[in-house]
PDB file of C-alpha atoms and ligand atoms in Angstrom:
ATOM      1  CA  MET A   3      16.386   1.972   8.094  1.00  0.00           C
ATOM      2  CA  THR A   4      16.824   2.995   4.461  1.00  0.00           C
ATOM      3  CA  LYS A   5      15.254   6.201   3.194  1.00  0.00           C
ATOM      4  CA  ILE A   6      12.100   5.789   1.177  1.00  0.00           C
ATOM      5  CA  ASP A   7       9.706   7.712  -1.025  1.00  0.00           C
ATOM      6  CA  LEU A   8       6.428   6.414   0.417  1.00  0.00           C
ATOM      7  CA  LEU A   9       5.716   5.316   3.985  1.00  0.00           C
ATOM      8  CA  VAL A  10       2.433   3.494   4.615  1.00  0.00           C
ATOM      9  CA  PHE A  11       1.097   2.949   8.126  1.00  0.00           C
ATOM     10  CA  GLY A  12      -1.424   0.225   9.051  1.00  0.00           C
ATOM     11  CA  PRO A  13      -3.025  -0.505  12.447  1.00  0.00           C
ATOM     12  CA  HIS A  14      -2.946  -4.328  12.141  1.00  0.00           C
ATOM     13  CA  PRO A  15      -0.693  -6.542  10.025  1.00  0.00           C
ATOM     14  CA  ASP A  16      -3.227  -6.977   7.185  1.00  0.00           C
ATOM     15  CA  ASP A  17      -4.734  -3.482   6.958  1.00  0.00           C
ATOM     16  CA  ILE A  18      -2.256  -2.016   4.489  1.00  0.00           C
ATOM     17  CA  GLU A  19      -2.975  -4.859   2.069  1.00  0.00           C
ATOM     18  CA  ILE A  20      -6.751  -4.431   2.441  1.00  0.00           C
ATOM     19  CA  GLY A  21      -6.793  -0.723   1.863  1.00  0.00           C
ATOM     20  CA  PHE A  22      -3.676   0.210  -0.064  1.00  0.00           C
ATOM     21  CA  GLY A  23      -2.132  -3.021  -1.352  1.00  0.00           C
ATOM     22  CA  GLY A  24      -2.592  -2.015  -4.970  1.00  0.00           C
ATOM     23  CA  SER A  25      -1.056   1.396  -4.406  1.00  0.00           C
ATOM     24  CA  VAL A  26       1.958  -0.091  -2.633  1.00  0.00           C
ATOM     25  CA  ALA A  27       2.495  -2.543  -5.507  1.00  0.00           C
ATOM     26  CA  LEU A  28       1.980   0.223  -8.065  1.00  0.00           C
ATOM     27  CA  HIS A  29       4.634   2.511  -6.616  1.00  0.00           C
ATOM     28  CA  ALA A  30       7.087  -0.321  -5.965  1.00  0.00           C
ATOM     29  CA  ALA A  31       6.689  -1.460  -9.582  1.00  0.00           C
ATOM     30  CA  ARG A  32       7.435   2.079 -10.759  1.00  0.00           C
ATOM     31  CA  GLY A  33      10.691   2.151  -8.848  1.00  0.00           C
ATOM     32  CA  PHE A  34       9.613   4.199  -5.852  1.00  0.00           C
ATOM     33  CA  ARG A  35      11.007   2.981  -2.549  1.00  0.00           C
ATOM     34  CA  VAL A  36       8.211   1.991  -0.207  1.00  0.00           C
ATOM     35  CA  GLY A  37       8.321   1.279   3.528  1.00  0.00           C
ATOM     36  CA  LEU A  38       5.495  -0.301   5.522  1.00  0.00           C
ATOM     37  CA  CYS A  39       4.827   0.167   9.227  1.00  0.00           C
ATOM     38  CA  ASP A  40       2.305  -1.890  11.192  1.00  0.00           C
ATOM     39  CA  LEU A  41       1.379  -0.386  14.547  1.00  0.00           C
ATOM     40  CA  THR A  42       0.408  -3.636  16.288  1.00  0.00           C
ATOM     41  CA  ARG A  43       0.991  -7.356  15.925  1.00  0.00           C
ATOM     42  CA  GLY A  44      -2.763  -7.962  15.905  1.00  0.00           C
ATOM     43  CA  GLU A  45      -2.741 -10.062  19.045  1.00  0.00           C
ATOM     44  CA  LEU A  46      -6.449  -9.414  19.663  1.00  0.00           C
ATOM     45  CA  GLY A  47      -7.392 -10.879  16.302  1.00  0.00           C
ATOM     46  CA  SER A  48      -9.669 -13.890  16.632  1.00  0.00           C
ATOM     47  CA  ASN A  49      -7.467 -16.153  14.507  1.00  0.00           C
ATOM     48  CA  GLY A  50      -3.726 -16.677  14.105  1.00  0.00           C
ATOM     49  CA  THR A  51      -0.794 -16.255  16.473  1.00  0.00           C
ATOM     50  CA  VAL A  52       1.467 -13.205  16.592  1.00  0.00           C
ATOM     51  CA  GLU A  53       4.279 -15.248  15.022  1.00  0.00           C
ATOM     52  CA  GLU A  54       2.047 -16.403  12.183  1.00  0.00           C
ATOM     53  CA  ARG A  55       0.797 -12.902  11.545  1.00  0.00           C
ATOM     54  CA  LEU A  56       4.291 -11.415  11.368  1.00  0.00           C
ATOM     55  CA  THR A  57       5.356 -14.156   8.941  1.00  0.00           C
ATOM     56  CA  GLU A  58       2.307 -13.502   6.789  1.00  0.00           C
ATOM     57  CA  ALA A  59       2.964  -9.764   6.805  1.00  0.00           C
ATOM     58  CA  GLU A  60       6.529 -10.274   5.643  1.00  0.00           C
ATOM     59  CA  ALA A  61       5.373 -12.581   2.836  1.00  0.00           C
ATOM     60  CA  ALA A  62       2.855  -9.951   1.749  1.00  0.00           C
ATOM     61  CA  ARG A  63       5.569  -7.270   1.784  1.00  0.00           C
ATOM     62  CA  ALA A  64       7.642  -9.370  -0.604  1.00  0.00           C
ATOM     63  CA  VAL A  65       4.648  -9.852  -2.936  1.00  0.00           C
ATOM     64  CA  LEU A  66       3.943  -6.116  -3.024  1.00  0.00           C
ATOM     65  CA  GLY A  67       7.610  -5.251  -3.550  1.00  0.00           C
ATOM     66  CA  ALA A  68       8.012  -2.903  -0.592  1.00  0.00           C
ATOM     67  CA  ASP A  69      11.568  -2.281   0.617  1.00  0.00           C
ATOM     68  CA  TRP A  70      10.931  -3.010   4.270  1.00  0.00           C
ATOM     69  CA  ARG A  71       8.248  -3.567   6.868  1.00  0.00           C
ATOM     70  CA  VAL A  72       8.515  -2.715  10.542  1.00  0.00           C
ATOM     71  CA  ASN A  73       6.170  -3.273  13.474  1.00  0.00           C
ATOM     72  CA  LEU A  74       5.949  -0.761  16.328  1.00  0.00           C
ATOM     73  CA  GLU A  75       4.425  -3.406  18.645  1.00  0.00           C
ATOM     74  CA  TRP A  76       1.877  -1.076  20.164  1.00  0.00           C
ATOM     75  CA  PRO A  77      -0.786  -2.927  22.173  1.00  0.00           C
ATOM     76  CA  ASP A  78      -3.630  -4.115  19.954  1.00  0.00           C
ATOM     77  CA  GLY A  79      -6.724  -2.194  21.038  1.00  0.00           C
ATOM     78  CA  GLY A  80      -4.644   0.660  22.482  1.00  0.00           C
ATOM     79  CA  LEU A  81      -3.607   2.885  19.592  1.00  0.00           C
ATOM     80  CA  TYR A  82      -3.928   6.049  21.584  1.00  0.00           C
ATOM     81  CA  GLU A  83      -1.804   9.148  21.481  1.00  0.00           C
ATOM     82  CA  THR A  84       0.759   8.611  24.213  1.00  0.00           C
ATOM     83  CA  PRO A  85       4.155  10.314  24.414  1.00  0.00           C
ATOM     84  CA  GLU A  86       5.796   6.962  23.599  1.00  0.00           C
ATOM     85  CA  HIS A  87       3.615   6.350  20.558  1.00  0.00           C
ATOM     86  CA  VAL A  88       4.198   9.849  19.212  1.00  0.00           C
ATOM     87  CA  SER A  89       7.958   9.410  19.685  1.00  0.00           C
ATOM     88  CA  ASP A  90       7.887   6.098  17.799  1.00  0.00           C
ATOM     89  CA  VAL A  91       6.251   7.711  14.777  1.00  0.00           C
ATOM     90  CA  VAL A  92       8.381  10.854  14.896  1.00  0.00           C
ATOM     91  CA  ARG A  93      11.595   8.828  15.012  1.00  0.00           C
ATOM     92  CA  LEU A  94      10.479   6.598  12.136  1.00  0.00           C
ATOM     93  CA  VAL A  95       9.398   9.470   9.892  1.00  0.00           C
ATOM     94  CA  ARG A  96      12.573  11.423  10.600  1.00  0.00           C
ATOM     95  CA  ALA A  97      14.757   8.385   9.887  1.00  0.00           C
ATOM     96  CA  ALA A  98      12.965   7.185   6.740  1.00  0.00           C
ATOM     97  CA  GLN A  99      12.270  10.691   5.330  1.00  0.00           C
ATOM     98  CA  PRO A 100       9.310   9.711   3.147  1.00  0.00           C
ATOM     99  CA  ARG A 101       8.102  12.274   0.611  1.00  0.00           C
ATOM    100  CA  VAL A 102       4.590  10.932   1.017  1.00  0.00           C
ATOM    101  CA  VAL A 103       2.985   9.277   4.051  1.00  0.00           C
ATOM    102  CA  ALA A 104      -0.219   7.220   3.804  1.00  0.00           C
ATOM    103  CA  ILE A 105      -2.354   6.535   6.866  1.00  0.00           C
ATOM    104  CA  PRO A 106      -5.859   5.145   7.432  1.00  0.00           C
ATOM    105  CA  HIS A 107      -8.863   7.410   6.873  1.00  0.00           C
ATOM    106  CA  TRP A 108     -10.734   8.417  10.013  1.00  0.00           C
ATOM    107  CA  ASN A 109     -14.101   7.121   8.794  1.00  0.00           C
ATOM    108  CA  ASP A 110     -13.903   3.438   9.763  1.00  0.00           C
ATOM    109  CA  ARG A 111     -16.083   1.111  11.814  1.00  0.00           C
ATOM    110  CA  HIS A 112     -13.087  -0.287  13.743  1.00  0.00           C
ATOM    111  CA  PRO A 113     -12.205   1.887  16.741  1.00  0.00           C
ATOM    112  CA  ASP A 114      -8.509   0.988  16.360  1.00  0.00           C
ATOM    113  CA  HIS A 115      -8.507   2.317  12.823  1.00  0.00           C
ATOM    114  CA  ARG A 116     -10.095   5.593  13.894  1.00  0.00           C
ATOM    115  CA  ALA A 117      -7.629   5.920  16.764  1.00  0.00           C
ATOM    116  CA  ALA A 118      -4.708   5.130  14.459  1.00  0.00           C
ATOM    117  CA  SER A 119      -5.819   7.789  11.980  1.00  0.00           C
ATOM    118  CA  ASP A 120      -5.940  10.424  14.684  1.00  0.00           C
ATOM    119  CA  THR A 121      -2.749   9.412  16.484  1.00  0.00           C
ATOM    120  CA  LEU A 122      -0.763   9.139  13.241  1.00  0.00           C
ATOM    121  CA  SER A 123      -2.050  12.449  11.857  1.00  0.00           C
ATOM    122  CA  ARG A 124      -0.850  14.280  14.932  1.00  0.00           C
ATOM    123  CA  ALA A 125       2.428  12.383  15.264  1.00  0.00           C
ATOM    124  CA  VAL A 126       3.413  12.821  11.607  1.00  0.00           C
ATOM    125  CA  PHE A 127       2.748  16.548  12.006  1.00  0.00           C
ATOM    126  CA  LYS A 128       5.004  16.663  15.041  1.00  0.00           C
ATOM    127  CA  ALA A 129       7.836  15.059  13.050  1.00  0.00           C
ATOM    128  CA  GLY A 130       8.020  18.360  11.177  1.00  0.00           C
ATOM    129  CA  LEU A 131       8.346  20.551  14.260  1.00  0.00           C
ATOM    130  CA  ARG A 132      11.994  21.366  14.813  1.00  0.00           C
ATOM    131  CA  ARG A 133      11.522  22.025  18.503  1.00  0.00           C
ATOM    132  CA  PHE A 134       9.725  18.738  19.137  1.00  0.00           C
ATOM    133  CA  GLU A 135      12.258  16.177  20.399  1.00  0.00           C
ATOM    134  CA  PRO A 136      15.125  18.126  18.819  1.00  0.00           C
ATOM    135  CA  VAL A 137      17.563  15.267  19.386  1.00  0.00           C
ATOM    136  CA  THR A 138      16.714  14.260  15.797  1.00  0.00           C
ATOM    137  CA  PRO A 139      16.317  16.794  12.951  1.00  0.00           C
ATOM    138  CA  SER A 140      12.723  17.563  11.988  1.00  0.00           C
ATOM    139  CA  PHE A 141      11.289  16.207   8.753  1.00  0.00           C
ATOM    140  CA  LYS A 142       8.045  17.205   7.071  1.00  0.00           C
ATOM    141  CA  PRO A 143       6.625  14.920   4.355  1.00  0.00           C
ATOM    142  CA  GLN A 144       5.356  16.797   1.320  1.00  0.00           C
ATOM    143  CA  ARG A 145       1.979  15.072   1.437  1.00  0.00           C
ATOM    144  CA  VAL A 146      -0.127  13.047   3.862  1.00  0.00           C
ATOM    145  CA  CYS A 147      -2.671  10.771   2.172  1.00  0.00           C
ATOM    146  CA  TYR A 148      -5.543   8.856   3.748  1.00  0.00           C
ATOM    147  CA  TYR A 149      -6.668   5.436   2.474  1.00  0.00           C
ATOM    148  CA  PHE A 150      -9.708   3.312   3.329  1.00  0.00           C
ATOM    149  CA  ILE A 151      -9.765   0.020   5.236  1.00  0.00           C
ATOM    150  CA  ASN A 152     -13.379  -0.926   6.070  1.00  0.00           C
ATOM    151  CA  ASP A 153     -15.389   2.061   4.986  1.00  0.00           C
ATOM    152  CA  GLU A 154     -15.138   4.965   2.601  1.00  0.00           C
ATOM    153  CA  ALA A 155     -15.823   8.626   2.025  1.00  0.00           C
ATOM    154  CA  PRO A 156     -15.716  10.977  -0.957  1.00  0.00           C
ATOM    155  CA  VAL A 157     -12.239  10.671  -2.466  1.00  0.00           C
ATOM    156  CA  SER A 158      -9.844  13.421  -3.480  1.00  0.00           C
ATOM    157  CA  PHE A 159      -8.580  11.192  -6.312  1.00  0.00           C
ATOM    158  CA  GLY A 160      -8.158   7.557  -7.269  1.00  0.00           C
ATOM    159  CA  LEU A 161      -5.028   5.595  -8.077  1.00  0.00           C
ATOM    160  CA  ASP A 162      -5.272   3.243 -11.047  1.00  0.00           C
ATOM    161  CA  VAL A 163      -4.171  -0.107  -9.639  1.00  0.00           C
ATOM    162  CA  SER A 164      -5.624  -2.266 -12.429  1.00  0.00           C
ATOM    163  CA  GLU A 165      -2.276  -3.598 -13.619  1.00  0.00           C
ATOM    164  CA  VAL A 166      -1.155  -4.675 -10.168  1.00  0.00           C
ATOM    165  CA  TYR A 167      -4.498  -5.842  -8.829  1.00  0.00           C
ATOM    166  CA  ASP A 168      -3.487  -9.486  -8.800  1.00  0.00           C
ATOM    167  CA  LYS A 169      -0.606  -8.536  -6.514  1.00  0.00           C
ATOM    168  CA  LYS A 170      -3.115  -7.082  -4.072  1.00  0.00           C
ATOM    169  CA  ARG A 171      -5.036 -10.351  -4.191  1.00  0.00           C
ATOM    170  CA  GLN A 172      -1.840 -12.363  -3.695  1.00  0.00           C
ATOM    171  CA  ALA A 173      -0.772 -10.175  -0.778  1.00  0.00           C
ATOM    172  CA  LEU A 174      -4.150 -10.597   0.891  1.00  0.00           C
ATOM    173  CA  ALA A 175      -3.901 -14.359   0.362  1.00  0.00           C
ATOM    174  CA  CYS A 176      -0.630 -14.319   2.336  1.00  0.00           C
ATOM    175  CA  HIS A 177      -2.748 -13.573   5.425  1.00  0.00           C
ATOM    176  CA  ALA A 178      -4.189 -17.076   5.504  1.00  0.00           C
ATOM    177  CA  THR A 179      -4.854 -17.023   9.261  1.00  0.00           C
ATOM    178  CA  GLN A 180      -7.164 -14.051   8.762  1.00  0.00           C
ATOM    179  CA  PHE A 181      -8.976 -14.803   5.503  1.00  0.00           C
ATOM    180  CA  ALA A 182      -8.839 -18.620   5.265  1.00  0.00           C
ATOM    181  CA  PRO A 183      -8.042 -20.029   8.709  1.00  0.00           C
ATOM    182  CA  SER A 184      -7.834 -23.786   9.182  1.00  0.00           C
ATOM    183  CA  GLY A 185      -7.348 -26.064  12.176  1.00  0.00           C
ATOM    184  CA  ALA A 186      -9.204 -26.683  15.398  1.00  0.00           C
ATOM    185  CA  ASP A 187      -8.669 -23.362  17.164  1.00  0.00           C
ATOM    186  CA  THR A 188     -10.257 -21.121  14.534  1.00  0.00           C
ATOM    187  CA  VAL A 189     -13.508 -19.216  14.346  1.00  0.00           C
ATOM    188  CA  GLN A 190     -15.522 -17.645  11.573  1.00  0.00           C
ATOM    189  CA  THR A 191     -15.122 -13.867  11.485  1.00  0.00           C
ATOM    190  CA  ARG A 192     -16.109 -10.987   9.259  1.00  0.00           C
ATOM    191  CA  LEU A 193     -12.873 -11.535   7.351  1.00  0.00           C
ATOM    192  CA  THR A 194     -13.344 -15.243   6.653  1.00  0.00           C
ATOM    193  CA  GLY A 195     -16.544 -14.923   4.624  1.00  0.00           C
ATOM    194  CA  SER A 196     -16.553 -14.296   0.884  1.00  0.00           C
ATOM    195  CA  THR A 197     -18.394 -11.033   1.441  1.00  0.00           C
ATOM    196  CA  PHE A 198     -15.334  -9.326   2.882  1.00  0.00           C
ATOM    197  CA  ARG A 199     -13.353  -9.861  -0.319  1.00  0.00           C
ATOM    198  CA  GLN A 200     -16.449  -8.748  -2.200  1.00  0.00           C
ATOM    199  CA  LEU A 201     -16.548  -5.561  -0.130  1.00  0.00           C
ATOM    200  CA  ILE A 202     -12.937  -4.692  -0.931  1.00  0.00           C
ATOM    201  CA  GLU A 203     -12.973  -5.650  -4.588  1.00  0.00           C
ATOM    202  CA  SER A 204     -16.316  -4.033  -5.310  1.00  0.00           C
ATOM    203  CA  ARG A 205     -15.135  -0.784  -3.737  1.00  0.00           C
ATOM    204  CA  ASP A 206     -11.998  -0.801  -5.872  1.00  0.00           C
ATOM    205  CA  ALA A 207     -13.981  -1.844  -8.968  1.00  0.00           C
ATOM    206  CA  ARG A 208     -16.616   0.838  -8.405  1.00  0.00           C
ATOM    207  CA  LEU A 209     -14.075   3.648  -8.143  1.00  0.00           C
ATOM    208  CA  GLY A 210     -12.369   2.110 -11.160  1.00  0.00           C
ATOM    209  CA  ALA A 211     -15.600   2.194 -13.121  1.00  0.00           C
ATOM    210  CA  MET A 212     -16.245   5.774 -12.063  1.00  0.00           C
ATOM    211  CA  THR A 213     -12.809   6.785 -13.321  1.00  0.00           C
ATOM    212  CA  GLY A 214     -12.705   4.615 -16.428  1.00  0.00           C
ATOM    213  CA  VAL A 215     -10.344   1.846 -15.360  1.00  0.00           C
ATOM    214  CA  ALA A 216     -10.759  -1.670 -13.954  1.00  0.00           C
ATOM    215  CA  TYR A 217      -9.665  -1.017 -10.349  1.00  0.00           C
ATOM    216  CA  ALA A 218      -8.766   2.102  -8.412  1.00  0.00           C
ATOM    217  CA  GLU A 219      -7.955   2.735  -4.756  1.00  0.00           C
ATOM    218  CA  GLY A 220      -9.320   5.935  -3.277  1.00  0.00           C
ATOM    219  CA  VAL A 221      -7.177   8.585  -1.618  1.00  0.00           C
ATOM    220  CA  VAL A 222      -8.187  11.558   0.503  1.00  0.00           C
ATOM    221  CA  VAL A 223      -5.952  14.568   1.080  1.00  0.00           C
ATOM    222  CA  ARG A 224      -6.829  17.393   3.417  1.00  0.00           C
ATOM    223  CA  GLU A 225      -5.024  20.133   1.497  1.00  0.00           C
ATOM    224  CA  PRO A 226      -6.393  21.386  -1.815  1.00  0.00           C
ATOM    225  CA  MET A 227      -4.531  20.073  -4.832  1.00  0.00           C
ATOM    226  CA  LEU A 228      -3.229  22.452  -7.480  1.00  0.00           C
ATOM    227  CA  PHE A 229      -3.482  21.779 -11.209  1.00  0.00           C
ATOM    228  CA  THR A 230      -1.695  23.805 -13.847  1.00  0.00           C
ATOM    229  CA  ASP A 231      -4.559  23.556 -16.358  1.00  0.00           C
ATOM    230  CA  LEU A 232      -7.928  21.893 -16.890  1.00  0.00           C
ATOM    231  CA  PHE A 233      -6.717  19.385 -19.477  1.00  0.00           C
ATOM    232  CA  GLY A 234      -4.906  16.818 -17.392  1.00  0.00           C
ATOM    233  CA  HIS A 235      -1.464  18.193 -18.080  1.00  0.00           C
ATOM    234  CA  GLY A 236       0.878  19.256 -15.394  1.00  0.00           C
ATOM    235  CA  HIS A 237      -1.284  17.674 -12.733  1.00  0.00           C
ATOM    236  CA  ARG A 238       0.258  19.074  -9.598  1.00  0.00           C
ATOM    237  CA  GLY A 239      -0.660  15.872  -7.817  1.00  0.00           C
ATOM    238  CA  ASN A 240       1.805  13.772  -9.746  1.00  0.00           C
ATOM    239  CA  THR A 241       5.264  13.271  -8.430  1.00  0.00           C
ATOM    240  CA  GLU A 242       7.109  15.106 -11.188  1.00  0.00           C
ATOM    241  CA  ASP A 243       5.345  18.374 -10.591  1.00  0.00           C
ATOM    242  CA  THR A 244       4.517  18.432  -6.931  1.00  0.00           C
ATOM    243  CA  LEU A 245       7.582  16.770  -5.607  1.00  0.00           C
ATOM    244  CA  GLY A 246      10.085  18.285  -7.976  1.00  0.00           C
ATOM    245  CA  SER A 247      13.155  16.954  -9.681  1.00  0.00           C
ATOM    246  CA  GLU A 248      15.794  14.837  -7.966  1.00  0.00           C
ATOM    247  CA  ALA A 249      17.889  17.957  -7.480  1.00  0.00           C
ATOM    248  CA  GLU A 250      15.050  19.893  -5.916  1.00  0.00           C
ATOM    249  CA  ARG A 251      14.191  17.000  -3.678  1.00  0.00           C
ATOM    250  CA  GLY A 252      17.793  16.852  -2.583  1.00  0.00           C
ATOM    251  CA  GLU A 253      17.631  20.485  -1.590  1.00  0.00           C
ATOM    252  CA  ALA A 254      14.374  19.959   0.212  1.00  0.00           C
ATOM    253  CA  ARG A 255      16.010  17.368   2.357  1.00  0.00           C
TER     254      ARG A 255
HETATM  255 ZN1   ZN B 305      -7.236  -3.478  11.356  1.00  0.00          ZN
END
């Protein structure tokens, strides 16, 4: 488990790509170390075997340029807050020490995604409590971000993913069993129709248009963000200002 800058959680093996694939590729391309964590192997998905889905997820990781991808193997359909699940997340966050954690937004039609958002929010918080499971030292990420999978909500800000958007498309294409299944034992699902891709790309294109770029992925943060002026300089949301220099970050750890 190498230490990383950004840790992204996804409920099922394709959710990170759907909601945050561009942002993962963007940060990897800029030299940030990115780790991915899927909560389940997606065994309740209508198409594809667990083995196929894990292979597809690994291929997508390579396309996006993330450093590693792990799977917590929670039961698909059961992403509840249990002591075991909380411990899994706390151990991972404390080991990987991400400066920023990204988890699914709570507004989502899929009950697993809503449950994941809630469970992860609480578990990531507990990673920062020194008296919670003190066998490992506490670690508090500097920011928790929420990204969208199926639905959306007013964003705190957008990330310009225009330059890496083809990588998002390529990473999604790695999940062939979900988006383009073939063979006898397959069924049509919400994911297999062209409208699902349209949903994702139009959302990213709309936020892009609203912010003056081709494609942007939306991010929600619960804490207010601090700017140093009204002219786009010293944006306290960018890594240099908010997260400090290498030396400061070293001290923070
Ligand atoms: Zn999902």
